[in-house]
Amino acid sequence: MKSVMGKMKIAIIITLIVLVAGMAILGVFGLNNTVDYKAGYELQVSVDQSIDEAKTILKTSSDAFLSEKGIKSAKYAYQELDDGRVLVYKFNKDVTNDVTGMKDYINAALDANEVAKGAEPKVVVNEVIGNKDGQIGWIILALGITLAVAFIYTLIMEKLASAVAVVCSAIISALTFVALTALTRIPVANFFGAFLGLSFALALALSVATVNKYKQAIKESGKDKVSYRAIADKVGASDVKKYLLTLVAVLIAGVAVSAFFVPYMMIIGGQLAIAGVAAVFSAYFTTPLIWTAIKKDK
């Protein structure tokens, strides 16, 4: 089996393909935004009594009305609030005119039931503004502060080569996460920034642990002159299980979350998996690449 440095050319090619293709898709199509992440409309259907029969009829009659009218809500865009007393359907366009008569339709269904009779339905269409505005700025600020702290810490503890390697690893991980998200077209919801930060932080942590082992390996060699490539290969071989276990743990967590088969939980599971892949791959290969490039064997 080839060492980590022996696999470096393949790793660089894979990274470049993912980044170039992902950024091209991002530039042309953008991210696959959910309706929560951009401007849209919400249809809120509610009933004024918290009676189980009324809530059941509210759901069935609302779905039936929308189905008969051929009105489809945006993908991953349905919520139940207040224990089912309020239903929220989300759309990419204004449906005010389309839902005319929906209140009377639901009211007739409620009046036909002896228990639910007398419950008053309410149908409202509201325009909503996407939640991403202003979020990116805070995310960039947080990542920038984290990066600066990590750089200074690693510079003091492990010297310049290690500090630059750690910074590059985290940045490549974040870029890879964005590129993979664009390529796979996994919907982007309001927690996209959180998983971007997770990918960044995980790569940072893995990279810091790796450069610390470089320092220990150099001390253990007991030689005035060492081969930095050999050190990177030695540490890479000893760390491969740790990286694989980290990746497997993140993937299992992603599958476990997605197993609920709830739309937004599936988005979370998918983004968690992408964050883990980006972080582990970037940290494992970027760290030794940058570290050995700056150290340079004499």
PDB file of C-alpha atoms in Angstrom:
ATOM      1  CA  MET A   1       0.000   0.000   0.000  1.00  0.00           C
ATOM      2  CA  LYS A   2       1.293   3.446  -0.903  1.00  0.00           C
ATOM      3  CA  SER A   3       2.186   5.921   1.854  1.00  0.00           C
ATOM      4  CA  VAL A   4       0.282   9.170   2.323  1.00  0.00           C
ATOM      5  CA  MET A   5       2.901  11.064   0.311  1.00  0.00           C
ATOM      6  CA  GLY A   6       2.774   8.380  -2.373  1.00  0.00           C
ATOM      7  CA  LYS A   7      -0.957   9.022  -2.794  1.00  0.00           C
ATOM      8  CA  MET A   8      -0.543  12.783  -2.895  1.00  0.00           C
ATOM      9  CA  LYS A   9      -0.837  13.230  -6.680  1.00  0.00           C
ATOM     10  CA  ILE A  10      -4.138  11.329  -6.759  1.00  0.00           C
ATOM     11  CA  ALA A  11      -5.405  13.330  -3.767  1.00  0.00           C
ATOM     12  CA  ILE A  12      -4.505  16.640  -5.447  1.00  0.00           C
ATOM     13  CA  ILE A  13      -6.230  15.616  -8.684  1.00  0.00           C
ATOM     14  CA  ILE A  14      -9.399  14.550  -6.828  1.00  0.00           C
ATOM     15  CA  THR A  15      -9.429  17.793  -4.832  1.00  0.00           C
ATOM     16  CA  LEU A  16      -8.971  19.934  -7.934  1.00  0.00           C
ATOM     17  CA  ILE A  17     -11.721  18.091  -9.829  1.00  0.00           C
ATOM     18  CA  VAL A  18     -14.168  18.491  -6.929  1.00  0.00           C
ATOM     19  CA  LEU A  19     -13.309  22.160  -6.378  1.00  0.00           C
ATOM     20  CA  VAL A  20     -13.381  23.161 -10.044  1.00  0.00           C
ATOM     21  CA  ALA A  21     -16.560  21.206 -10.849  1.00  0.00           C
ATOM     22  CA  GLY A  22     -18.286  22.257  -7.631  1.00  0.00           C
ATOM     23  CA  MET A  23     -17.465  25.935  -8.015  1.00  0.00           C
ATOM     24  CA  ALA A  24     -18.550  25.835 -11.661  1.00  0.00           C
ATOM     25  CA  ILE A  25     -21.940  24.393 -10.638  1.00  0.00           C
ATOM     26  CA  LEU A  26     -22.117  26.946  -7.836  1.00  0.00           C
ATOM     27  CA  GLY A  27     -21.425  29.783 -10.253  1.00  0.00           C
ATOM     28  CA  VAL A  28     -24.008  28.630 -12.800  1.00  0.00           C
ATOM     29  CA  PHE A  29     -26.822  27.227 -10.654  1.00  0.00           C
ATOM     30  CA  GLY A  30     -25.956  28.343  -7.140  1.00  0.00           C
ATOM     31  CA  LEU A  31     -26.749  26.165  -4.134  1.00  0.00           C
ATOM     32  CA  ASN A  32     -29.958  24.149  -4.054  1.00  0.00           C
ATOM     33  CA  ASN A  33     -31.770  26.493  -1.695  1.00  0.00           C
ATOM     34  CA  THR A  34     -34.855  25.354   0.162  1.00  0.00           C
ATOM     35  CA  VAL A  35     -37.747  27.760   0.405  1.00  0.00           C
ATOM     36  CA  ASP A  36     -36.655  28.610   3.976  1.00  0.00           C
ATOM     37  CA  TYR A  37     -33.352  29.916   2.649  1.00  0.00           C
ATOM     38  CA  LYS A  38     -34.825  32.362   0.127  1.00  0.00           C
ATOM     39  CA  ALA A  39     -37.837  34.602  -0.339  1.00  0.00           C
ATOM     40  CA  GLY A  40     -41.127  32.726  -0.653  1.00  0.00           C
ATOM     41  CA  TYR A  41     -44.678  32.385   0.658  1.00  0.00           C
ATOM     42  CA  GLU A  42     -46.265  30.488   3.527  1.00  0.00           C
ATOM     43  CA  LEU A  43     -49.813  29.185   3.623  1.00  0.00           C
ATOM     44  CA  GLN A  44     -50.843  28.864   7.260  1.00  0.00           C
ATOM     45  CA  VAL A  45     -53.970  26.804   7.897  1.00  0.00           C
ATOM     46  CA  SER A  46     -55.193  26.561  11.482  1.00  0.00           C
ATOM     47  CA  VAL A  47     -58.179  25.682  13.634  1.00  0.00           C
ATOM     48  CA  ASP A  48     -59.144  27.522  16.815  1.00  0.00           C
ATOM     49  CA  GLN A  49     -59.824  24.420  18.912  1.00  0.00           C
ATOM     50  CA  SER A  50     -57.289  21.822  20.029  1.00  0.00           C
ATOM     51  CA  ILE A  51     -59.595  18.849  19.418  1.00  0.00           C
ATOM     52  CA  ASP A  52     -58.020  15.723  17.921  1.00  0.00           C
ATOM     53  CA  GLU A  53     -60.860  15.246  15.433  1.00  0.00           C
ATOM     54  CA  ALA A  54     -60.626  18.900  14.365  1.00  0.00           C
ATOM     55  CA  LYS A  55     -56.878  18.667  13.833  1.00  0.00           C
ATOM     56  CA  THR A  56     -57.228  15.447  11.853  1.00  0.00           C
ATOM     57  CA  ILE A  57     -59.930  16.927   9.632  1.00  0.00           C
ATOM     58  CA  LEU A  58     -57.851  20.094   9.211  1.00  0.00           C
ATOM     59  CA  LYS A  59     -54.957  18.041   7.830  1.00  0.00           C
ATOM     60  CA  THR A  60     -56.982  15.738   5.574  1.00  0.00           C
ATOM     61  CA  SER A  61     -59.210  18.480   4.169  1.00  0.00           C
ATOM     62  CA  SER A  62     -56.273  20.858   3.594  1.00  0.00           C
ATOM     63  CA  ASP A  63     -54.323  18.182   1.721  1.00  0.00           C
ATOM     64  CA  ALA A  64     -57.433  17.232  -0.254  1.00  0.00           C
ATOM     65  CA  PHE A  65     -58.118  20.840  -1.282  1.00  0.00           C
ATOM     66  CA  LEU A  66     -54.530  21.446  -2.419  1.00  0.00           C
ATOM     67  CA  SER A  67     -54.505  18.132  -4.289  1.00  0.00           C
ATOM     68  CA  GLU A  68     -57.792  18.880  -6.078  1.00  0.00           C
ATOM     69  CA  LYS A  69     -56.518  22.318  -7.101  1.00  0.00           C
ATOM     70  CA  GLY A  70     -53.187  20.903  -8.252  1.00  0.00           C
ATOM     71  CA  ILE A  71     -51.258  23.104  -5.821  1.00  0.00           C
ATOM     72  CA  LYS A  72     -47.929  21.613  -4.791  1.00  0.00           C
ATOM     73  CA  SER A  73     -45.837  23.024  -1.969  1.00  0.00           C
ATOM     74  CA  ALA A  74     -42.098  23.446  -2.321  1.00  0.00           C
ATOM     75  CA  LYS A  75     -39.970  20.388  -1.609  1.00  0.00           C
ATOM     76  CA  TYR A  76     -39.053  19.916   2.074  1.00  0.00           C
ATOM     77  CA  ALA A  77     -41.547  22.682   2.907  1.00  0.00           C
ATOM     78  CA  TYR A  78     -44.270  21.469   5.255  1.00  0.00           C
ATOM     79  CA  GLN A  79     -44.537  21.889   9.008  1.00  0.00           C
ATOM     80  CA  GLU A  80     -47.015  21.173  11.780  1.00  0.00           C
ATOM     81  CA  LEU A  81     -47.108  23.565  14.721  1.00  0.00           C
ATOM     82  CA  ASP A  82     -48.936  23.615  18.052  1.00  0.00           C
ATOM     83  CA  ASP A  83     -49.402  19.838  18.053  1.00  0.00           C
ATOM     84  CA  GLY A  84     -51.025  19.859  14.611  1.00  0.00           C
ATOM     85  CA  ARG A  85     -53.411  22.753  15.229  1.00  0.00           C
ATOM     86  CA  VAL A  86     -51.452  24.894  12.737  1.00  0.00           C
ATOM     87  CA  LEU A  87     -50.284  23.617   9.349  1.00  0.00           C
ATOM     88  CA  VAL A  88     -47.680  25.486   7.319  1.00  0.00           C
ATOM     89  CA  TYR A  89     -47.240  24.894   3.590  1.00  0.00           C
ATOM     90  CA  LYS A  90     -44.387  26.737   1.887  1.00  0.00           C
ATOM     91  CA  PHE A  91     -44.277  27.879  -1.729  1.00  0.00           C
ATOM     92  CA  ASN A  92     -41.925  29.596  -4.116  1.00  0.00           C
ATOM     93  CA  LYS A  93     -44.758  31.749  -5.505  1.00  0.00           C
ATOM     94  CA  ASP A  94     -47.776  33.673  -4.246  1.00  0.00           C
ATOM     95  CA  VAL A  95     -50.747  31.285  -3.905  1.00  0.00           C
ATOM     96  CA  THR A  96     -53.268  33.758  -2.500  1.00  0.00           C
ATOM     97  CA  ASN A  97     -55.607  33.499  -5.490  1.00  0.00           C
ATOM     98  CA  ASP A  98     -55.139  29.733  -5.748  1.00  0.00           C
ATOM     99  CA  VAL A  99     -56.438  29.032  -2.247  1.00  0.00           C
ATOM    100  CA  THR A 100     -59.611  31.065  -2.555  1.00  0.00           C
ATOM    101  CA  GLY A 101     -62.411  28.933  -1.114  1.00  0.00           C
ATOM    102  CA  MET A 102     -60.072  26.798   1.002  1.00  0.00           C
ATOM    103  CA  LYS A 103     -61.521  28.098   4.272  1.00  0.00           C
ATOM    104  CA  ASP A 104     -65.083  27.200   3.219  1.00  0.00           C
ATOM    105  CA  TYR A 105     -63.889  23.760   2.057  1.00  0.00           C
ATOM    106  CA  ILE A 106     -62.290  23.020   5.457  1.00  0.00           C
ATOM    107  CA  ASN A 107     -65.236  24.514   7.340  1.00  0.00           C
ATOM    108  CA  ALA A 108     -67.669  22.207   5.532  1.00  0.00           C
ATOM    109  CA  ALA A 109     -65.542  19.196   6.481  1.00  0.00           C
ATOM    110  CA  LEU A 110     -65.465  20.304  10.130  1.00  0.00           C
ATOM    111  CA  ASP A 111     -69.240  20.889  10.271  1.00  0.00           C
ATOM    112  CA  ALA A 112     -69.836  17.391   8.933  1.00  0.00           C
ATOM    113  CA  ASN A 113     -68.264  15.936  12.084  1.00  0.00           C
ATOM    114  CA  GLU A 114     -70.279  16.083  15.324  1.00  0.00           C
ATOM    115  CA  VAL A 115     -67.207  16.418  17.540  1.00  0.00           C
ATOM    116  CA  ALA A 116     -65.339  18.963  15.400  1.00  0.00           C
ATOM    117  CA  LYS A 117     -68.438  20.927  14.502  1.00  0.00           C
ATOM    118  CA  GLY A 118     -68.121  24.545  15.583  1.00  0.00           C
ATOM    119  CA  ALA A 119     -64.338  24.706  15.230  1.00  0.00           C
ATOM    120  CA  GLU A 120     -63.329  27.745  13.180  1.00  0.00           C
ATOM    121  CA  PRO A 121     -60.651  27.352  10.489  1.00  0.00           C
ATOM    122  CA  LYS A 122     -58.326  30.140   9.400  1.00  0.00           C
ATOM    123  CA  VAL A 123     -56.381  30.382   6.124  1.00  0.00           C
ATOM    124  CA  VAL A 124     -53.634  32.991   5.696  1.00  0.00           C
ATOM    125  CA  VAL A 125     -50.931  33.487   3.037  1.00  0.00           C
ATOM    126  CA  ASN A 126     -47.837  35.413   4.156  1.00  0.00           C
ATOM    127  CA  GLU A 127     -44.790  36.530   2.240  1.00  0.00           C
ATOM    128  CA  VAL A 128     -41.568  35.506   3.992  1.00  0.00           C
ATOM    129  CA  ILE A 129     -38.009  36.683   3.590  1.00  0.00           C
ATOM    130  CA  GLY A 130     -35.178  34.146   3.377  1.00  0.00           C
ATOM    131  CA  ASN A 131     -33.106  33.731   6.510  1.00  0.00           C
ATOM    132  CA  LYS A 132     -29.679  33.692   4.891  1.00  0.00           C
ATOM    133  CA  ASP A 133     -29.216  37.468   4.698  1.00  0.00           C
ATOM    134  CA  GLY A 134     -26.637  38.558   7.232  1.00  0.00           C
ATOM    135  CA  GLN A 135     -25.850  34.974   8.252  1.00  0.00           C
ATOM    136  CA  ILE A 136     -22.866  34.566   5.932  1.00  0.00           C
ATOM    137  CA  GLY A 137     -21.146  37.612   7.403  1.00  0.00           C
ATOM    138  CA  TRP A 138     -21.322  36.202  10.933  1.00  0.00           C
ATOM    139  CA  ILE A 139     -20.163  32.787   9.740  1.00  0.00           C
ATOM    140  CA  ILE A 140     -17.139  34.262   7.972  1.00  0.00           C
ATOM    141  CA  LEU A 141     -16.316  36.361  11.035  1.00  0.00           C
ATOM    142  CA  ALA A 142     -16.520  33.331  13.351  1.00  0.00           C
ATOM    143  CA  LEU A 143     -14.402  31.180  11.042  1.00  0.00           C
ATOM    144  CA  GLY A 144     -11.893  33.987  10.628  1.00  0.00           C
ATOM    145  CA  ILE A 145     -11.470  34.415  14.387  1.00  0.00           C
ATOM    146  CA  THR A 146     -11.161  30.647  14.864  1.00  0.00           C
ATOM    147  CA  LEU A 147      -8.573  30.466  12.095  1.00  0.00           C
ATOM    148  CA  ALA A 148      -6.531  33.316  13.567  1.00  0.00           C
ATOM    149  CA  VAL A 149      -6.534  31.721  17.031  1.00  0.00           C
ATOM    150  CA  ALA A 150      -5.560  28.319  15.627  1.00  0.00           C
ATOM    151  CA  PHE A 151      -2.779  29.855  13.530  1.00  0.00           C
ATOM    152  CA  ILE A 152      -1.281  31.767  16.465  1.00  0.00           C
ATOM    153  CA  TYR A 153      -1.513  28.753  18.774  1.00  0.00           C
ATOM    154  CA  THR A 154       0.085  26.396  16.250  1.00  0.00           C
ATOM    155  CA  LEU A 155       2.732  28.973  15.322  1.00  0.00           C
ATOM    156  CA  ILE A 156       3.801  29.231  18.965  1.00  0.00           C
ATOM    157  CA  MET A 157       3.606  25.514  19.727  1.00  0.00           C
ATOM    158  CA  GLU A 158       4.613  23.879  16.437  1.00  0.00           C
ATOM    159  CA  LYS A 159       6.361  26.571  14.302  1.00  0.00           C
ATOM    160  CA  LEU A 160       5.471  28.153  10.932  1.00  0.00           C
ATOM    161  CA  ALA A 161       5.180  25.076   8.692  1.00  0.00           C
ATOM    162  CA  SER A 162       2.660  23.453  11.009  1.00  0.00           C
ATOM    163  CA  ALA A 163       0.654  26.671  11.427  1.00  0.00           C
ATOM    164  CA  VAL A 164       0.335  27.175   7.660  1.00  0.00           C
ATOM    165  CA  ALA A 165      -0.539  23.493   7.147  1.00  0.00           C
ATOM    166  CA  VAL A 166      -3.338  23.714   9.737  1.00  0.00           C
ATOM    167  CA  VAL A 167      -4.779  26.886   8.195  1.00  0.00           C
ATOM    168  CA  CYS A 168      -4.674  25.481   4.657  1.00  0.00           C
ATOM    169  CA  SER A 169      -6.285  22.233   5.770  1.00  0.00           C
ATOM    170  CA  ALA A 170      -9.241  24.051   7.336  1.00  0.00           C
ATOM    171  CA  ILE A 171      -9.711  26.362   4.345  1.00  0.00           C
ATOM    172  CA  ILE A 172      -9.566  23.502   1.823  1.00  0.00           C
ATOM    173  CA  SER A 173     -12.073  21.563   3.924  1.00  0.00           C
ATOM    174  CA  ALA A 174     -14.527  24.468   3.927  1.00  0.00           C
ATOM    175  CA  LEU A 175     -14.162  24.976   0.167  1.00  0.00           C
ATOM    176  CA  THR A 176     -14.556  21.244  -0.463  1.00  0.00           C
ATOM    177  CA  PHE A 177     -17.719  21.200   1.658  1.00  0.00           C
ATOM    178  CA  VAL A 178     -19.248  24.008  -0.408  1.00  0.00           C
ATOM    179  CA  ALA A 179     -18.179  22.354  -3.679  1.00  0.00           C
ATOM    180  CA  LEU A 180     -19.592  18.937  -2.704  1.00  0.00           C
ATOM    181  CA  THR A 181     -22.846  20.535  -1.544  1.00  0.00           C
ATOM    182  CA  ALA A 182     -23.178  22.265  -4.904  1.00  0.00           C
ATOM    183  CA  LEU A 183     -22.289  19.094  -6.826  1.00  0.00           C
ATOM    184  CA  THR A 184     -24.606  16.730  -4.956  1.00  0.00           C
ATOM    185  CA  ARG A 185     -27.452  19.304  -5.006  1.00  0.00           C
ATOM    186  CA  ILE A 186     -28.354  18.491  -1.414  1.00  0.00           C
ATOM    187  CA  PRO A 187     -30.837  21.174  -0.386  1.00  0.00           C
ATOM    188  CA  VAL A 188     -29.455  24.064   1.606  1.00  0.00           C
ATOM    189  CA  ALA A 189     -31.392  24.963   4.722  1.00  0.00           C
ATOM    190  CA  ASN A 190     -30.714  27.423   7.524  1.00  0.00           C
ATOM    191  CA  PHE A 191     -28.178  25.104   9.153  1.00  0.00           C
ATOM    192  CA  PHE A 192     -25.842  25.135   6.127  1.00  0.00           C
ATOM    193  CA  GLY A 193     -23.563  27.564   7.945  1.00  0.00           C
ATOM    194  CA  ALA A 194     -23.383  25.286  10.972  1.00  0.00           C
ATOM    195  CA  PHE A 195     -22.150  22.347   8.904  1.00  0.00           C
ATOM    196  CA  LEU A 196     -19.720  24.567   7.009  1.00  0.00           C
ATOM    197  CA  GLY A 197     -18.314  25.501  10.414  1.00  0.00           C
ATOM    198  CA  LEU A 198     -18.288  21.850  11.486  1.00  0.00           C
ATOM    199  CA  SER A 199     -16.274  20.824   8.425  1.00  0.00           C
ATOM    200  CA  PHE A 200     -13.864  23.697   9.054  1.00  0.00           C
ATOM    201  CA  ALA A 201     -13.469  22.951  12.781  1.00  0.00           C
ATOM    202  CA  LEU A 202     -13.117  19.181  12.337  1.00  0.00           C
ATOM    203  CA  ALA A 203     -10.360  19.596   9.741  1.00  0.00           C
ATOM    204  CA  LEU A 204      -8.680  22.119  12.028  1.00  0.00           C
ATOM    205  CA  ALA A 205      -8.725  19.735  14.992  1.00  0.00           C
ATOM    206  CA  LEU A 206      -7.476  16.754  12.983  1.00  0.00           C
ATOM    207  CA  SER A 207      -4.716  18.834  11.405  1.00  0.00           C
ATOM    208  CA  VAL A 208      -3.538  20.252  14.748  1.00  0.00           C
ATOM    209  CA  ALA A 209      -3.331  16.726  16.179  1.00  0.00           C
ATOM    210  CA  THR A 210      -1.343  15.586  13.143  1.00  0.00           C
ATOM    211  CA  VAL A 211       1.267  18.377  13.197  1.00  0.00           C
ATOM    212  CA  ASN A 212       1.729  17.737  16.920  1.00  0.00           C
ATOM    213  CA  LYS A 213       2.682  14.162  16.028  1.00  0.00           C
ATOM    214  CA  TYR A 214       5.159  15.484  13.454  1.00  0.00           C
ATOM    215  CA  LYS A 215       6.951  17.320  16.245  1.00  0.00           C
ATOM    216  CA  GLN A 216       7.000  14.233  18.449  1.00  0.00           C
ATOM    217  CA  ALA A 217       8.244  12.039  15.597  1.00  0.00           C
ATOM    218  CA  ILE A 218      11.117  14.421  14.893  1.00  0.00           C
ATOM    219  CA  LYS A 219      12.157  14.369  18.554  1.00  0.00           C
ATOM    220  CA  GLU A 220      11.925  10.570  18.687  1.00  0.00           C
ATOM    221  CA  SER A 221      14.142  10.209  15.617  1.00  0.00           C
ATOM    222  CA  GLY A 222      17.108  11.594  17.609  1.00  0.00           C
ATOM    223  CA  LYS A 223      18.812  12.760  14.421  1.00  0.00           C
ATOM    224  CA  ASP A 224      20.098  16.199  13.469  1.00  0.00           C
ATOM    225  CA  LYS A 225      18.842  15.756   9.948  1.00  0.00           C
ATOM    226  CA  VAL A 226      15.580  14.018   9.258  1.00  0.00           C
ATOM    227  CA  SER A 227      13.543  13.284   6.162  1.00  0.00           C
ATOM    228  CA  TYR A 228      10.354  15.302   6.555  1.00  0.00           C
ATOM    229  CA  ARG A 229       8.684  13.202   3.890  1.00  0.00           C
ATOM    230  CA  ALA A 230       9.493  10.079   5.924  1.00  0.00           C
ATOM    231  CA  ILE A 231       8.096  11.745   9.046  1.00  0.00           C
ATOM    232  CA  ALA A 232       4.870  12.631   7.206  1.00  0.00           C
ATOM    233  CA  ASP A 233       4.564   9.054   5.931  1.00  0.00           C
ATOM    234  CA  LYS A 234       5.196   7.602   9.395  1.00  0.00           C
ATOM    235  CA  VAL A 235       2.598   9.812  11.054  1.00  0.00           C
ATOM    236  CA  GLY A 236       0.166   9.256   8.181  1.00  0.00           C
ATOM    237  CA  ALA A 237       0.435   5.487   8.625  1.00  0.00           C
ATOM    238  CA  SER A 238      -0.119   5.712  12.391  1.00  0.00           C
ATOM    239  CA  ASP A 239      -3.032   8.161  12.021  1.00  0.00           C
ATOM    240  CA  VAL A 240      -4.922   6.423   9.225  1.00  0.00           C
ATOM    241  CA  LYS A 241      -7.107   4.443  11.654  1.00  0.00           C
ATOM    242  CA  LYS A 242      -7.956   7.592  13.593  1.00  0.00           C
ATOM    243  CA  TYR A 243      -9.018   9.363  10.408  1.00  0.00           C
ATOM    244  CA  LEU A 244     -11.035   6.373   9.228  1.00  0.00           C
ATOM    245  CA  LEU A 245     -12.783   6.020  12.594  1.00  0.00           C
ATOM    246  CA  THR A 246     -13.637   9.719  12.530  1.00  0.00           C
ATOM    247  CA  LEU A 247     -15.071   9.401   9.028  1.00  0.00           C
ATOM    248  CA  VAL A 248     -17.055   6.261   9.869  1.00  0.00           C
ATOM    249  CA  ALA A 249     -18.447   7.889  13.035  1.00  0.00           C
ATOM    250  CA  VAL A 250     -19.629  10.957  11.119  1.00  0.00           C
ATOM    251  CA  LEU A 251     -21.156   8.854   8.323  1.00  0.00           C
ATOM    252  CA  ILE A 252     -22.974   6.642  10.823  1.00  0.00           C
ATOM    253  CA  ALA A 253     -24.319   9.752  12.555  1.00  0.00           C
ATOM    254  CA  GLY A 254     -25.481  11.100   9.189  1.00  0.00           C
ATOM    255  CA  VAL A 255     -27.247   7.853   8.315  1.00  0.00           C
ATOM    256  CA  ALA A 256     -28.816   7.654  11.774  1.00  0.00           C
ATOM    257  CA  VAL A 257     -30.242  11.158  11.471  1.00  0.00           C
ATOM    258  CA  SER A 258     -31.498  10.493   7.935  1.00  0.00           C
ATOM    259  CA  ALA A 259     -33.148   7.244   9.057  1.00  0.00           C
ATOM    260  CA  PHE A 260     -36.035   9.245  10.526  1.00  0.00           C
ATOM    261  CA  PHE A 261     -37.066   9.945   6.900  1.00  0.00           C
ATOM    262  CA  VAL A 262     -38.212  13.427   7.880  1.00  0.00           C
ATOM    263  CA  PRO A 263     -37.280  15.841   5.064  1.00  0.00           C
ATOM    264  CA  TYR A 264     -35.242  18.309   7.101  1.00  0.00           C
ATOM    265  CA  MET A 265     -33.596  15.524   9.117  1.00  0.00           C
ATOM    266  CA  MET A 266     -32.496  13.942   5.843  1.00  0.00           C
ATOM    267  CA  ILE A 267     -30.942  17.267   4.809  1.00  0.00           C
ATOM    268  CA  ILE A 268     -29.099  17.413   8.132  1.00  0.00           C
ATOM    269  CA  GLY A 269     -27.853  13.839   7.689  1.00  0.00           C
ATOM    270  CA  GLY A 270     -26.631  14.526   4.165  1.00  0.00           C
ATOM    271  CA  GLN A 271     -24.818  17.728   5.093  1.00  0.00           C
ATOM    272  CA  LEU A 272     -23.272  16.045   8.131  1.00  0.00           C
ATOM    273  CA  ALA A 273     -21.879  13.288   5.904  1.00  0.00           C
ATOM    274  CA  ILE A 274     -20.482  15.799   3.401  1.00  0.00           C
ATOM    275  CA  ALA A 275     -18.892  17.834   6.206  1.00  0.00           C
ATOM    276  CA  GLY A 276     -17.161  14.709   7.527  1.00  0.00           C
ATOM    277  CA  VAL A 277     -15.861  13.589   4.129  1.00  0.00           C
ATOM    278  CA  ALA A 278     -14.535  17.078   3.330  1.00  0.00           C
ATOM    279  CA  ALA A 279     -12.835  17.475   6.712  1.00  0.00           C
ATOM    280  CA  VAL A 280     -11.203  14.044   6.895  1.00  0.00           C
ATOM    281  CA  PHE A 281      -9.976  14.018   3.293  1.00  0.00           C
ATOM    282  CA  SER A 282      -8.671  17.584   3.429  1.00  0.00           C
ATOM    283  CA  ALA A 283      -6.903  17.218   6.775  1.00  0.00           C
ATOM    284  CA  TYR A 284      -5.320  13.862   5.921  1.00  0.00           C
ATOM    285  CA  PHE A 285      -3.773  15.017   2.657  1.00  0.00           C
ATOM    286  CA  THR A 286      -3.449  18.806   2.887  1.00  0.00           C
ATOM    287  CA  THR A 287      -1.594  18.776   6.199  1.00  0.00           C
ATOM    288  CA  PRO A 288       1.399  16.654   5.074  1.00  0.00           C
ATOM    289  CA  LEU A 289       1.435  18.301   1.634  1.00  0.00           C
ATOM    290  CA  ILE A 290       1.829  21.839   2.987  1.00  0.00           C
ATOM    291  CA  TRP A 291       4.016  20.841   5.931  1.00  0.00           C
ATOM    292  CA  THR A 292       6.589  18.983   3.799  1.00  0.00           C
ATOM    293  CA  ALA A 293       6.491  21.668   1.088  1.00  0.00           C
ATOM    294  CA  ILE A 294       7.509  24.354   3.595  1.00  0.00           C
ATOM    295  CA  LYS A 295       9.996  22.186   5.504  1.00  0.00           C
ATOM    296  CA  LYS A 296      11.697  20.825   2.379  1.00  0.00           C
ATOM    297  CA  ASP A 297      14.184  17.992   2.731  1.00  0.00           C
ATOM    298  CA  LYS A 298      17.747  19.245   2.271  1.00  0.00           C
TER     299      LYS A 298
END
